[in-house]
mmCIF file of C-alpha atoms in Angstrom:
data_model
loop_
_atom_site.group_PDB
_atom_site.id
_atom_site.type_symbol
_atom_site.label_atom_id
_atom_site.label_comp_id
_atom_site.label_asym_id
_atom_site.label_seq_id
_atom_site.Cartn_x
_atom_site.Cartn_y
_atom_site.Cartn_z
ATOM 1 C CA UNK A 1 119.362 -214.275 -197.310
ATOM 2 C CA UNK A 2 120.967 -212.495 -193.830
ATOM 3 C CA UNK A 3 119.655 -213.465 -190.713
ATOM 4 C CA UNK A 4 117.556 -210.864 -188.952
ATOM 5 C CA UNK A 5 119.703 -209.516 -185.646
ATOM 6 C CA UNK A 6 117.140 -207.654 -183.201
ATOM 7 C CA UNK A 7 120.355 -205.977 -181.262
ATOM 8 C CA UNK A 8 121.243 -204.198 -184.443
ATOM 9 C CA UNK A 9 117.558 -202.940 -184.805
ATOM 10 C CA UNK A 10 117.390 -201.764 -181.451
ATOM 11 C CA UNK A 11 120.788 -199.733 -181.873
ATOM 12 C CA UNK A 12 119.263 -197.791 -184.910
ATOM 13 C CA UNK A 13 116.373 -196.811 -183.264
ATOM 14 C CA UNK A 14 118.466 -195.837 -179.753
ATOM 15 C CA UNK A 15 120.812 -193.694 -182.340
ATOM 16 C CA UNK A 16 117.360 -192.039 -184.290
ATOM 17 C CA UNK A 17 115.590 -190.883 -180.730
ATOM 18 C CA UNK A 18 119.078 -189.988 -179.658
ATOM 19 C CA UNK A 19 119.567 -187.650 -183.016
ATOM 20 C CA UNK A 20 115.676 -186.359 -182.487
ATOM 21 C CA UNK A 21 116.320 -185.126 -178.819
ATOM 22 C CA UNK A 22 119.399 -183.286 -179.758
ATOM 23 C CA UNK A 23 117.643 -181.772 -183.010
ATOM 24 C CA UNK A 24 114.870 -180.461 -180.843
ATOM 25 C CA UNK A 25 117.153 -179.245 -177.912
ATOM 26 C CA UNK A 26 118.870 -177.019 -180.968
ATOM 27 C CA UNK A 27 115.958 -175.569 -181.816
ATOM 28 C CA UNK A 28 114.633 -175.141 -178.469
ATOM 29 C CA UNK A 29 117.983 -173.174 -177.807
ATOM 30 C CA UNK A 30 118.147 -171.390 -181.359
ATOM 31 C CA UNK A 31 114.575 -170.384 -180.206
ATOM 32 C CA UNK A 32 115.101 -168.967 -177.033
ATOM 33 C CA UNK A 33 118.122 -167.225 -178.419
ATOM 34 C CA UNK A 34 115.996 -165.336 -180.841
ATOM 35 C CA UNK A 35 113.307 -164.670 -177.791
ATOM 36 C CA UNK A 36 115.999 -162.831 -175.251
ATOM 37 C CA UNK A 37 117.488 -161.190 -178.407
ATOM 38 C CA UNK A 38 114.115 -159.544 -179.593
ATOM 39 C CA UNK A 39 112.883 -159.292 -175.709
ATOM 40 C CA UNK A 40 116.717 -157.496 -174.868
ATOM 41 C CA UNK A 41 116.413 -155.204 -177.912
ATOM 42 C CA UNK A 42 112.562 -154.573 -177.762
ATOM 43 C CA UNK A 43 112.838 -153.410 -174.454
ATOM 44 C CA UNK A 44 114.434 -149.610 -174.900
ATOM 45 C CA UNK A 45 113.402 -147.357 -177.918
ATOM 46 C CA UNK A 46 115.033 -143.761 -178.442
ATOM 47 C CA UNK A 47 113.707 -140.718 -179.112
ATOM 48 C CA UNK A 48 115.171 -137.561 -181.721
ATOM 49 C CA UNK A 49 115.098 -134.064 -180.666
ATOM 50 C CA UNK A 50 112.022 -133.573 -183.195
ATOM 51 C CA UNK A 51 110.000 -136.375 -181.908
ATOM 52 C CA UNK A 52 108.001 -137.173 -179.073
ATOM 53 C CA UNK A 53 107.027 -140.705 -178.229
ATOM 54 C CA UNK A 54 103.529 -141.633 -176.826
ATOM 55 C CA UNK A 55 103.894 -144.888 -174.243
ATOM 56 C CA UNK A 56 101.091 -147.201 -173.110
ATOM 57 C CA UNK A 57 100.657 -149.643 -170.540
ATOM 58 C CA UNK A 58 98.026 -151.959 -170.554
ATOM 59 C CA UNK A 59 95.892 -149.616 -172.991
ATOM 60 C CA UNK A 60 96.646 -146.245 -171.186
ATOM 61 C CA UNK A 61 98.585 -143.982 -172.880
ATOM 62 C CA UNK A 62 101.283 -141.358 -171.594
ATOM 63 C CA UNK A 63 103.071 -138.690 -173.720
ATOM 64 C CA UNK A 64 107.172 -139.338 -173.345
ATOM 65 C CA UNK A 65 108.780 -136.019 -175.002
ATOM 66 C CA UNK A 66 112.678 -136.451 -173.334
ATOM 67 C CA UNK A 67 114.987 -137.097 -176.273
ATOM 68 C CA UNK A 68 117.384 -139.888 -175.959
ATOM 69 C CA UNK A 69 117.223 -143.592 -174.628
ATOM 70 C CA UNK A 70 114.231 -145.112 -172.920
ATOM 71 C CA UNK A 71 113.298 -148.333 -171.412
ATOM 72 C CA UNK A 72 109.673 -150.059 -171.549
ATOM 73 C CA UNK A 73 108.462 -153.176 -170.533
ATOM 74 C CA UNK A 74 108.285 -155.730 -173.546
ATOM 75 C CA UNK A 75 104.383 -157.256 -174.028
ATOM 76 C CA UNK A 76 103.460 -154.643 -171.959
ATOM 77 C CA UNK A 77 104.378 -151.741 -173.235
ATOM 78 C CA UNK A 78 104.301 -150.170 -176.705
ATOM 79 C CA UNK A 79 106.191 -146.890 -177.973
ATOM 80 C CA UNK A 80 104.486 -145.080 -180.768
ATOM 81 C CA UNK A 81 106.982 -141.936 -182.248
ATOM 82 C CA UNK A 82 105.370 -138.825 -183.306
ATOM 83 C CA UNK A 83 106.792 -136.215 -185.484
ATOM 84 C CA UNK A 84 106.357 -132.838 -183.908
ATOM 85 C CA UNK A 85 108.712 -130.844 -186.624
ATOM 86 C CA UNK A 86 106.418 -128.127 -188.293
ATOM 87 C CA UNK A 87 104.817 -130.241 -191.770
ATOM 88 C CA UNK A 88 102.656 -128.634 -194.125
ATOM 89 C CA UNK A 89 100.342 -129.944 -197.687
ATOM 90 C CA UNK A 90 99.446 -127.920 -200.549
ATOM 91 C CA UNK A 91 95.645 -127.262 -201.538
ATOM 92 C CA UNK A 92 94.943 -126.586 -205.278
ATOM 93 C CA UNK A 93 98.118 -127.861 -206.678
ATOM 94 C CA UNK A 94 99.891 -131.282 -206.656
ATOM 95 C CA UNK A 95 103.815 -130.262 -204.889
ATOM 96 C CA UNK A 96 105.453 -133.110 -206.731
ATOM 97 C CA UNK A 97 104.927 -131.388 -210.291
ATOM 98 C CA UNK A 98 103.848 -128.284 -208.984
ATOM 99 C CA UNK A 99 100.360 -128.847 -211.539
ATOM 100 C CA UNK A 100 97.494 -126.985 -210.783
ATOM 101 C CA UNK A 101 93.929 -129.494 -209.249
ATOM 102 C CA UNK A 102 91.136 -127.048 -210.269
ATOM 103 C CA UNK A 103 88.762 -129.331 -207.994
ATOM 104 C CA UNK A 104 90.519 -127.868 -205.109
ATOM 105 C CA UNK A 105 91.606 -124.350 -206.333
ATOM 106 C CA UNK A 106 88.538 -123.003 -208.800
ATOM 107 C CA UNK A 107 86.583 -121.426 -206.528
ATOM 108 C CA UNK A 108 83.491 -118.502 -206.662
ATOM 109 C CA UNK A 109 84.047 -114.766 -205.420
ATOM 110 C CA UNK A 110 81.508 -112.713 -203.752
ATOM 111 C CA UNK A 111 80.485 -110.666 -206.643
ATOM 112 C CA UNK A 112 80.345 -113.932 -208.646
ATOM 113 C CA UNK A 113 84.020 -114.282 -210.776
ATOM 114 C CA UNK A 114 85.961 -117.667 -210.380
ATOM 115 C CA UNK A 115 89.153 -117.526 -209.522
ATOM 116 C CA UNK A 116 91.970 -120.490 -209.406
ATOM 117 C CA UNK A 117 93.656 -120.688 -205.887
ATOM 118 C CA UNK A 118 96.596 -122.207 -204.193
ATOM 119 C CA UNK A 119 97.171 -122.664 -200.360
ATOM 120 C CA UNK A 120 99.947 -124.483 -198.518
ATOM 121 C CA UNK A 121 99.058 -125.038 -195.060
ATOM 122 C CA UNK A 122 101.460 -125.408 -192.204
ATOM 123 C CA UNK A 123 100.978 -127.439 -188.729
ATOM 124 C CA UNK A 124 102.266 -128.894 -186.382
ATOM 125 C CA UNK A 125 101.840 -131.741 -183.531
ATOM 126 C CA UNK A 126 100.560 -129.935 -180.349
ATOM 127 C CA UNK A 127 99.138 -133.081 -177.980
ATOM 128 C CA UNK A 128 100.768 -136.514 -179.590
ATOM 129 C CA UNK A 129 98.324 -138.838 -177.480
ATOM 130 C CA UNK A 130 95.329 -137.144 -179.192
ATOM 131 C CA UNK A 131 97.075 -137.204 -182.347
ATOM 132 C CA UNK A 132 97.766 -140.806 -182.671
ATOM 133 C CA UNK A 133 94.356 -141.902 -180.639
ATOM 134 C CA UNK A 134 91.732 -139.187 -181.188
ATOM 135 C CA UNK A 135 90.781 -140.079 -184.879
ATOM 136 C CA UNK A 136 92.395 -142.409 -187.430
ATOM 137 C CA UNK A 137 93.881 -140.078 -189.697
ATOM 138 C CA UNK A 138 94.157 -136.155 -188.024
ATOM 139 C CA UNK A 139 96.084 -135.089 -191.235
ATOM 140 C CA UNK A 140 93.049 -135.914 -193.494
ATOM 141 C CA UNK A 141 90.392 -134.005 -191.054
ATOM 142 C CA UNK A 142 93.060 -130.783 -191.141
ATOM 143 C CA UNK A 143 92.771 -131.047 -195.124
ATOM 144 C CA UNK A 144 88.858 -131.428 -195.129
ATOM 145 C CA UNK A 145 88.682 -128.461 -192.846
ATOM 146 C CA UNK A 146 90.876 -126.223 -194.928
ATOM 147 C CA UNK A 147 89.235 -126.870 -197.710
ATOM 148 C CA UNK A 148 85.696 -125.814 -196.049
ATOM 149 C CA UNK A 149 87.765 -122.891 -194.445
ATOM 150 C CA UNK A 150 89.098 -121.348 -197.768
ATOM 151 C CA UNK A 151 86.261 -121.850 -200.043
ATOM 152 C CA UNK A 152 84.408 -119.813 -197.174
ATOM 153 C CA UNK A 153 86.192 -117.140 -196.912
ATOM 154 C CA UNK A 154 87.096 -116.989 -200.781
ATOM 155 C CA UNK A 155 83.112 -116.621 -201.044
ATOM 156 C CA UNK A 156 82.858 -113.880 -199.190
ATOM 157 C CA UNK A 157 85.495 -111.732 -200.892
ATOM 158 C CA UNK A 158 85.298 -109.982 -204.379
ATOM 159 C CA UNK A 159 87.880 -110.993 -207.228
ATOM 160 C CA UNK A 160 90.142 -107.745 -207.117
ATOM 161 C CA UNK A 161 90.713 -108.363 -203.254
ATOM 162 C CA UNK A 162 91.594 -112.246 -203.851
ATOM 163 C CA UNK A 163 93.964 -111.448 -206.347
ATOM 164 C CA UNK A 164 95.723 -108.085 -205.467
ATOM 165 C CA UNK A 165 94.891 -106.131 -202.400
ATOM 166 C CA UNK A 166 92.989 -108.596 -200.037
ATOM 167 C CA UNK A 167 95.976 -111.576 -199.677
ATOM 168 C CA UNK A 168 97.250 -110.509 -196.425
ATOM 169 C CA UNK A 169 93.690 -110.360 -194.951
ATOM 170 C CA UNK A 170 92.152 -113.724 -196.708
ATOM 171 C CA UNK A 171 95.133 -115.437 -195.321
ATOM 172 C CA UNK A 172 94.166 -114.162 -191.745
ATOM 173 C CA UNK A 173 90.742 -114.787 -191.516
ATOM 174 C CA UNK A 174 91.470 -118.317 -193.269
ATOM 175 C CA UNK A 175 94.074 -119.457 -190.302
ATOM 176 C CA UNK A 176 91.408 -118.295 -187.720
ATOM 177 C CA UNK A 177 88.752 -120.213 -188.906
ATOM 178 C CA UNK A 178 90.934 -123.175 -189.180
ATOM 179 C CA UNK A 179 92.034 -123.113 -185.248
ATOM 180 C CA UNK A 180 88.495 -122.292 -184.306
ATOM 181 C CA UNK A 181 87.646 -125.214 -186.135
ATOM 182 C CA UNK A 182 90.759 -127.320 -185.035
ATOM 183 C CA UNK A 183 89.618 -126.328 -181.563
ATOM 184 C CA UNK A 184 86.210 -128.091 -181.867
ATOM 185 C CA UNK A 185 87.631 -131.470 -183.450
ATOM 186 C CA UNK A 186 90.060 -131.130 -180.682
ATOM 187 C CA UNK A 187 92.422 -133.964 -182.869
ATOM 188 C CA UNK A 188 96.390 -132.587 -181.521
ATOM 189 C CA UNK A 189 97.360 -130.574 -184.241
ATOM 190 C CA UNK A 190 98.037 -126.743 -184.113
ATOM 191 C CA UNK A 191 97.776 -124.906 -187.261
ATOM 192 C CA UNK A 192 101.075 -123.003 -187.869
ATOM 193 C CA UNK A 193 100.515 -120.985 -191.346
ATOM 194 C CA UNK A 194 98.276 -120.195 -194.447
ATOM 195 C CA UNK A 195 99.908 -119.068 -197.464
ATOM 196 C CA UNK A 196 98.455 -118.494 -200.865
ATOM 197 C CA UNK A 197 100.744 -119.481 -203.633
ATOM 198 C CA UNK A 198 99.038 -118.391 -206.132
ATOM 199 C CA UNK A 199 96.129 -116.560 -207.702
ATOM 200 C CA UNK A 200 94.853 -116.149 -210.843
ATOM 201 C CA UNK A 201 91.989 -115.929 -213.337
ATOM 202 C CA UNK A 202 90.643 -119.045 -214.793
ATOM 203 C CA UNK A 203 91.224 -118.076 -218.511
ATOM 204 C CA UNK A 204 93.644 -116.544 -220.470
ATOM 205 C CA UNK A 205 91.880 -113.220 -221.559
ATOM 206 C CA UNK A 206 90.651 -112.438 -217.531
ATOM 207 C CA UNK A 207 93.880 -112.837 -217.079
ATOM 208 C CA UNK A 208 95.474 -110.212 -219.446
ATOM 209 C CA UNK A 209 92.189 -108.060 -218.109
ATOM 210 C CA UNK A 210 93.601 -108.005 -214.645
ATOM 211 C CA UNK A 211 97.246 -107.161 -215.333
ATOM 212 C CA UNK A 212 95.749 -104.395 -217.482
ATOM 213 C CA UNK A 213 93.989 -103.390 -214.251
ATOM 214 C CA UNK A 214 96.998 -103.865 -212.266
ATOM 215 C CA UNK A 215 98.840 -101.792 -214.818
ATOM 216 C CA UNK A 216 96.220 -99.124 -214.720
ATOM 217 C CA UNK A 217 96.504 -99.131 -210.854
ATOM 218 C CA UNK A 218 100.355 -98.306 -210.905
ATOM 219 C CA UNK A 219 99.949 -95.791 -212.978
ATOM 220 C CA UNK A 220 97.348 -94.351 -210.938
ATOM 221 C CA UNK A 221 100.056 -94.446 -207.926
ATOM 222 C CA UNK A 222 102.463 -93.240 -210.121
ATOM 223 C CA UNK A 223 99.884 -90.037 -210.861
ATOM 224 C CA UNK A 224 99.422 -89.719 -207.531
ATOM 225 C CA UNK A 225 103.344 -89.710 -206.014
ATOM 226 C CA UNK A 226 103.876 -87.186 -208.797
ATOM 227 C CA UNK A 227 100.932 -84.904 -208.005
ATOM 228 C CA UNK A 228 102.190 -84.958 -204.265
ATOM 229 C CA UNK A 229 105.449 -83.636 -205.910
ATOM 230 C CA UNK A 230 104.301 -81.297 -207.268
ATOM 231 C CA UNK A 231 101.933 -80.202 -203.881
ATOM 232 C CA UNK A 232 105.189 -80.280 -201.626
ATOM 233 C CA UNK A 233 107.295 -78.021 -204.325
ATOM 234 C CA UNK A 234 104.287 -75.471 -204.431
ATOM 235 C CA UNK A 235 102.836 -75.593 -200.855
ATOM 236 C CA UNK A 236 106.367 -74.128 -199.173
ATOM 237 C CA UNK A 237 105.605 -71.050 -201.811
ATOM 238 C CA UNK A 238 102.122 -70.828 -201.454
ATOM 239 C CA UNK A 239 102.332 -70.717 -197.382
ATOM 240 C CA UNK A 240 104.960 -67.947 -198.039
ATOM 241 C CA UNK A 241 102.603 -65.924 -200.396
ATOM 242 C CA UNK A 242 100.066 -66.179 -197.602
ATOM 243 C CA UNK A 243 102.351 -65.429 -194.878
ATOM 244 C CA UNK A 244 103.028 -61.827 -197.307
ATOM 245 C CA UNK A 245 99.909 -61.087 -197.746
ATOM 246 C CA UNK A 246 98.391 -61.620 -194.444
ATOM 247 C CA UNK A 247 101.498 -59.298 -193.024
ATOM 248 C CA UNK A 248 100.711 -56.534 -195.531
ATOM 249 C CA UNK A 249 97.171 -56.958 -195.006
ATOM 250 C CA UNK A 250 98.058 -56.613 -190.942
ATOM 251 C CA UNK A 251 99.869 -53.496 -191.799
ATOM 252 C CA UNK A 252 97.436 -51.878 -193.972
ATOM 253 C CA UNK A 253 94.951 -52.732 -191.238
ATOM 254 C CA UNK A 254 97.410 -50.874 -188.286
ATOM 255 C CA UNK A 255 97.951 -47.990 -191.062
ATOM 256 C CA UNK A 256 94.330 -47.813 -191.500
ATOM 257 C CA UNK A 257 93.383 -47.718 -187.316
ATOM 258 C CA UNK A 258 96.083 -45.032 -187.073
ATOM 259 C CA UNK A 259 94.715 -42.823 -189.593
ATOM 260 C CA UNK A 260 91.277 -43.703 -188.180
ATOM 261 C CA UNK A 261 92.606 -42.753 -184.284
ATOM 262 C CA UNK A 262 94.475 -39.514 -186.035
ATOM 263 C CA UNK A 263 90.783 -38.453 -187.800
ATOM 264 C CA UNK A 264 89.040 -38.773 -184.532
ATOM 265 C CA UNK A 265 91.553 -36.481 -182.942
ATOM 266 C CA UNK A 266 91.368 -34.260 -185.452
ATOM 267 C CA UNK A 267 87.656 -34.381 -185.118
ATOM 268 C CA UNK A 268 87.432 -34.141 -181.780
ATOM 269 C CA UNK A 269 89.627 -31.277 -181.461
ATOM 270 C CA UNK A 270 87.760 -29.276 -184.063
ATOM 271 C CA UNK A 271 84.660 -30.309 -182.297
ATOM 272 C CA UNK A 272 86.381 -28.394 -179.322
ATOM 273 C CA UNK A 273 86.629 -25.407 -181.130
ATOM 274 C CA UNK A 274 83.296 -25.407 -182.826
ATOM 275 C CA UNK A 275 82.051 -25.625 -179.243
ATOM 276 C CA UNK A 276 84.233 -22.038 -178.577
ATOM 277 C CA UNK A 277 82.833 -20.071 -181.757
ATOM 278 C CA UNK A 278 80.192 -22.253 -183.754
ATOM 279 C CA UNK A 279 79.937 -19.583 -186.656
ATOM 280 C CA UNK A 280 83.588 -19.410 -187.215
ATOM 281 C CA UNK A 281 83.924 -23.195 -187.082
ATOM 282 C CA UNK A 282 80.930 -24.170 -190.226
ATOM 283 C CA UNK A 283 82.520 -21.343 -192.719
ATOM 284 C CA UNK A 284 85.784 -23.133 -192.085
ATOM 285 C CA UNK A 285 84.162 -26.431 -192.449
ATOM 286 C CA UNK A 286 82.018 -24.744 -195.408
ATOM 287 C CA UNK A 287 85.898 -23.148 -197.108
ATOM 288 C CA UNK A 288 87.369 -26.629 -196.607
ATOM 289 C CA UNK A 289 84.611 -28.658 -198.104
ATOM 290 C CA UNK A 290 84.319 -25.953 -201.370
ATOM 291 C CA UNK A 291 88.392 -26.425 -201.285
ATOM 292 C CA UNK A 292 87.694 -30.225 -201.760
ATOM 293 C CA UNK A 293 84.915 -29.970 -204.854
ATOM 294 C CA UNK A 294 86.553 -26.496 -206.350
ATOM 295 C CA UNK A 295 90.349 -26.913 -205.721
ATOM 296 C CA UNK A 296 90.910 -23.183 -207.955
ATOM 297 C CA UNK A 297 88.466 -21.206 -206.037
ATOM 298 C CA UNK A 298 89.810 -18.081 -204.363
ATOM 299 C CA UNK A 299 87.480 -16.846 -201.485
ATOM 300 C CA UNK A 300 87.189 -12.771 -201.251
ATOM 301 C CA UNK A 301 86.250 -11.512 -197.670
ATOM 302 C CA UNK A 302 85.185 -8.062 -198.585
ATOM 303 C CA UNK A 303 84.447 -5.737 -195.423
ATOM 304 C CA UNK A 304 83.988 -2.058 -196.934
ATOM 305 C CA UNK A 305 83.784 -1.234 -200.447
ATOM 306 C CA UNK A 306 86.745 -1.889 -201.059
ATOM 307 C CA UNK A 307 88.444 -5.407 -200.821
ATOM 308 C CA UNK A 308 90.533 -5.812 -197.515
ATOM 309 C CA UNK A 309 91.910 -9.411 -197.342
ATOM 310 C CA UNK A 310 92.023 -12.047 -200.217
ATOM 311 C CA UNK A 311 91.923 -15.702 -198.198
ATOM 312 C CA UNK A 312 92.678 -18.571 -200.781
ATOM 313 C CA UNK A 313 91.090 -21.821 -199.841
ATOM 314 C CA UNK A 314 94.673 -23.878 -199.262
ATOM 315 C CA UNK A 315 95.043 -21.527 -196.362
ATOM 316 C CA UNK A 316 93.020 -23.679 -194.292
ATOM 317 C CA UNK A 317 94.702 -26.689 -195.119
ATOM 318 C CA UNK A 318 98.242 -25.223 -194.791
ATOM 319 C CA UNK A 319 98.481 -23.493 -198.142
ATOM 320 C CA UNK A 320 99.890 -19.958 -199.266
ATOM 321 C CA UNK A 321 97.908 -16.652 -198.363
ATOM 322 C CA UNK A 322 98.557 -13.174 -197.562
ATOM 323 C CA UNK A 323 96.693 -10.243 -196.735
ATOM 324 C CA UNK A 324 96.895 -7.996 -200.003
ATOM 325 C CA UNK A 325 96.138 -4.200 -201.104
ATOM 326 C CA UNK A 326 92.628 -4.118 -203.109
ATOM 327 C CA UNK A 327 92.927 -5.358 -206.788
ATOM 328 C CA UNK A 328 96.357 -7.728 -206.203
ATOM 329 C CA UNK A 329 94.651 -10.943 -206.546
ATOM 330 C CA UNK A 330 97.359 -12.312 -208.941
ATOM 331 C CA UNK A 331 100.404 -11.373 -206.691
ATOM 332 C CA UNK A 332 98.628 -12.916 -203.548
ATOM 333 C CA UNK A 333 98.065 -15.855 -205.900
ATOM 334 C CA UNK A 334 102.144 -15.415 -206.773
ATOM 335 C CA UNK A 335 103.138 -15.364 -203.068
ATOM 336 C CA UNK A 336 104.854 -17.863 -200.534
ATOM 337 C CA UNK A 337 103.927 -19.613 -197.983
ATOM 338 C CA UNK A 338 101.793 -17.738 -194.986
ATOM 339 C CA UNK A 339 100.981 -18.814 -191.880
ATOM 340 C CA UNK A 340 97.537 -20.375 -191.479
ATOM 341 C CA UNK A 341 96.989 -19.886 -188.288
ATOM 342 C CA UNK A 342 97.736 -15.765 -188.289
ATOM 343 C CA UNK A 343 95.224 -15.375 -191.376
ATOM 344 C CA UNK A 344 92.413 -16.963 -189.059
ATOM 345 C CA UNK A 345 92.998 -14.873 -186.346
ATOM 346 C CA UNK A 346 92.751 -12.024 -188.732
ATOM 347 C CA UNK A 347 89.944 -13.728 -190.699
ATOM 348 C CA UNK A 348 88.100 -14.494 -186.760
ATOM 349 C CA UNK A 349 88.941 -10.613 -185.902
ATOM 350 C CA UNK A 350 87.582 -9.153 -189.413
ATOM 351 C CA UNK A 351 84.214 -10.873 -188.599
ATOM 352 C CA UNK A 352 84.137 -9.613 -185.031
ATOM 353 C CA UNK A 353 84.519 -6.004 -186.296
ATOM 354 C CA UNK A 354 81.658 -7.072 -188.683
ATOM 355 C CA UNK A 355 79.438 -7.840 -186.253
ATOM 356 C CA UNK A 356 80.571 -4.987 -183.891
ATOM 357 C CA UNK A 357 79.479 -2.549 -186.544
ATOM 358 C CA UNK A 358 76.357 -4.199 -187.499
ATOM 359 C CA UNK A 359 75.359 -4.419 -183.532
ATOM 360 C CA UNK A 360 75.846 -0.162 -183.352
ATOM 361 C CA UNK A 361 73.735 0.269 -186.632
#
């Protein structure tokens, strides 16, 4: 049996509170280490050209949008980073497989056809602090408004305009509705875009019905290019047909007010005459007129008892006549031309011999 030594005893436990304090002072340093290494890297954050970083202090928050390196006061201060590059979801279809969700793209037309859908929506950050603080999730809100947004203005469409002629405009009225919207949730995002992907009937056999009716309608543009063909080859010749007619007709119409102006002179001068010697004037009139209805008849002036001067009817008009010996009616008939206006004056002074002789009897 050894013999107990206290000195040794009170070594070991000298050496184990010795070993303690230096295990503790380790860890205290180890510690502390750690501590300025988080607090020394904790206390800057950088920002990328496509972010902006929203700071607060004590609470209160503060939009930071210079890219590059910042400093902020560790405990104090906390850095969120916000994305402001332009982001964008699908409605109706799933993008990883590109499948169609009918409980976001079936939807009901105006004049009561369903139709399947798809929309992918583009937006963007606008005011970071009331993205990351004004509502818990401003992504999800965007999505439940363009859904409400779509399947109202879907509604108030008909089928043929949702799935040929109306895109353009649905898409429109759809991204204005969604900012008027965005406006009144007033959550920092900014819609960018509203495309639809796709549309298209629900079932195979609408869906043959409206290519046929998209068939029918390119044909009917086809009918109609070609019938404005055929307009601009025929309208240059038509205007020139017109333009021919409407010149002749213009002619006719001077030919027709200078025979009209030539008549009235003519009338007006034989009115002039009539005016000199009335009698004279209606048997010319009256051998003119019987010229007209009997163009054969020969007129005898007979003066005595025997015949003195044969006067055919053309010689008021310019014809042949010539004062002929009793019985020659067939070699006056035979004759040239005579002058018209010396077989009135001898027609005029045969009458005023006439009347000389009746006024002595």
């Amino acid at each position: 049996m050894e013999d107990f030594n206290p000195d040794l005893k009170e070594k070991m436990k000298k050496a184990a509170k010795k070993a303690a304090k230096k295990a503790r002072q380790t860890v205290l340093g180890v510690l502390g280490l750690l501590a300025a290494l988080v607090l020394g890297f904790g206390s800057f954050y950088n920002i990328e050209e496509q972010e902006q970083a929203v700071l607060t202090t004590f609470g209160v928050a503060s939009a930071v949008a210079e890219p590059g390196l910042h400093f902020k006061i560790p405990l104090i201060q906390r850095v969120q980073k916000v994305n402001t590059t332009i982001q964008g979801f699908a409605l109706g279809y799933d993008q990883a497989d590109n499948e169609s969700r009918e409980e976001d793209s079936l939807m009901i037309t105006n004049d009561y056809n369903f139709v399947n859908v798809d929309f992918f929506i583009e937006y963007k950050v606008a005011d970071p602090v009331k993205a990351v603080y004004a509502s818990e999730d401003p992504v999800l809100i965007l999505k439940n408004i363009s859904k409400s947004c779509v399947r109202a203005v879907i509604g108030s469409y008909d089928v043929d305009s949702v799935l040929t002629t109306g895109k353009n405009e649905i898409q429109g009225n759809i991204r204005d509705m969604i900012v008027a919207k965005l406006e009144a949730h007033d959550v920092g995002l900014q819609v960018v875009n509203v495309t639809i992907q796709d549309s298209e009937p629900p079932t195979k056999e609408v869906m043959e019905a409206f290519k046929a009716v998209e068939t029918a309608k390119q044909g009917k543009e086809t009918a109609i290019n070609n019938a404005n063909k055929y307009r601009n080859e025929k309208l240059p010749g038509a205007e020139a047909e017109i333009d021919k007619i409407m010149q002749e007709a213009q002619a006719q119409k001077t030919q027709r007010i200078n025979e009209a102006n030539g008549e009235v002179a003519r009338f007006n001068a034989m009115y002039e005459e009539y005016v000199k010697n009335p009698q004279v004037t209606r048997q010319r009139m009256f051998y003119e007129a019987m010229e007209d209805v009997l163009p054969r008849l020969k007129v005898v002036i007979d003066g005595t008892d025997q015949t003195s001067t044969i006067l055919p009817l053309d010689s008021f008009t310019g014809g042949s006549v010539e004062t002929q010996a009793p019985g020659s009616l067939e070699a006056a008939e035979n004759r040239g031309q005579a002058d018209p206006v010396r077989e009135t004056e001898n027609y005029e002074e045969a009458r005023e011999e006439e009347d000389y002789e009746e006024s002595d009897q």
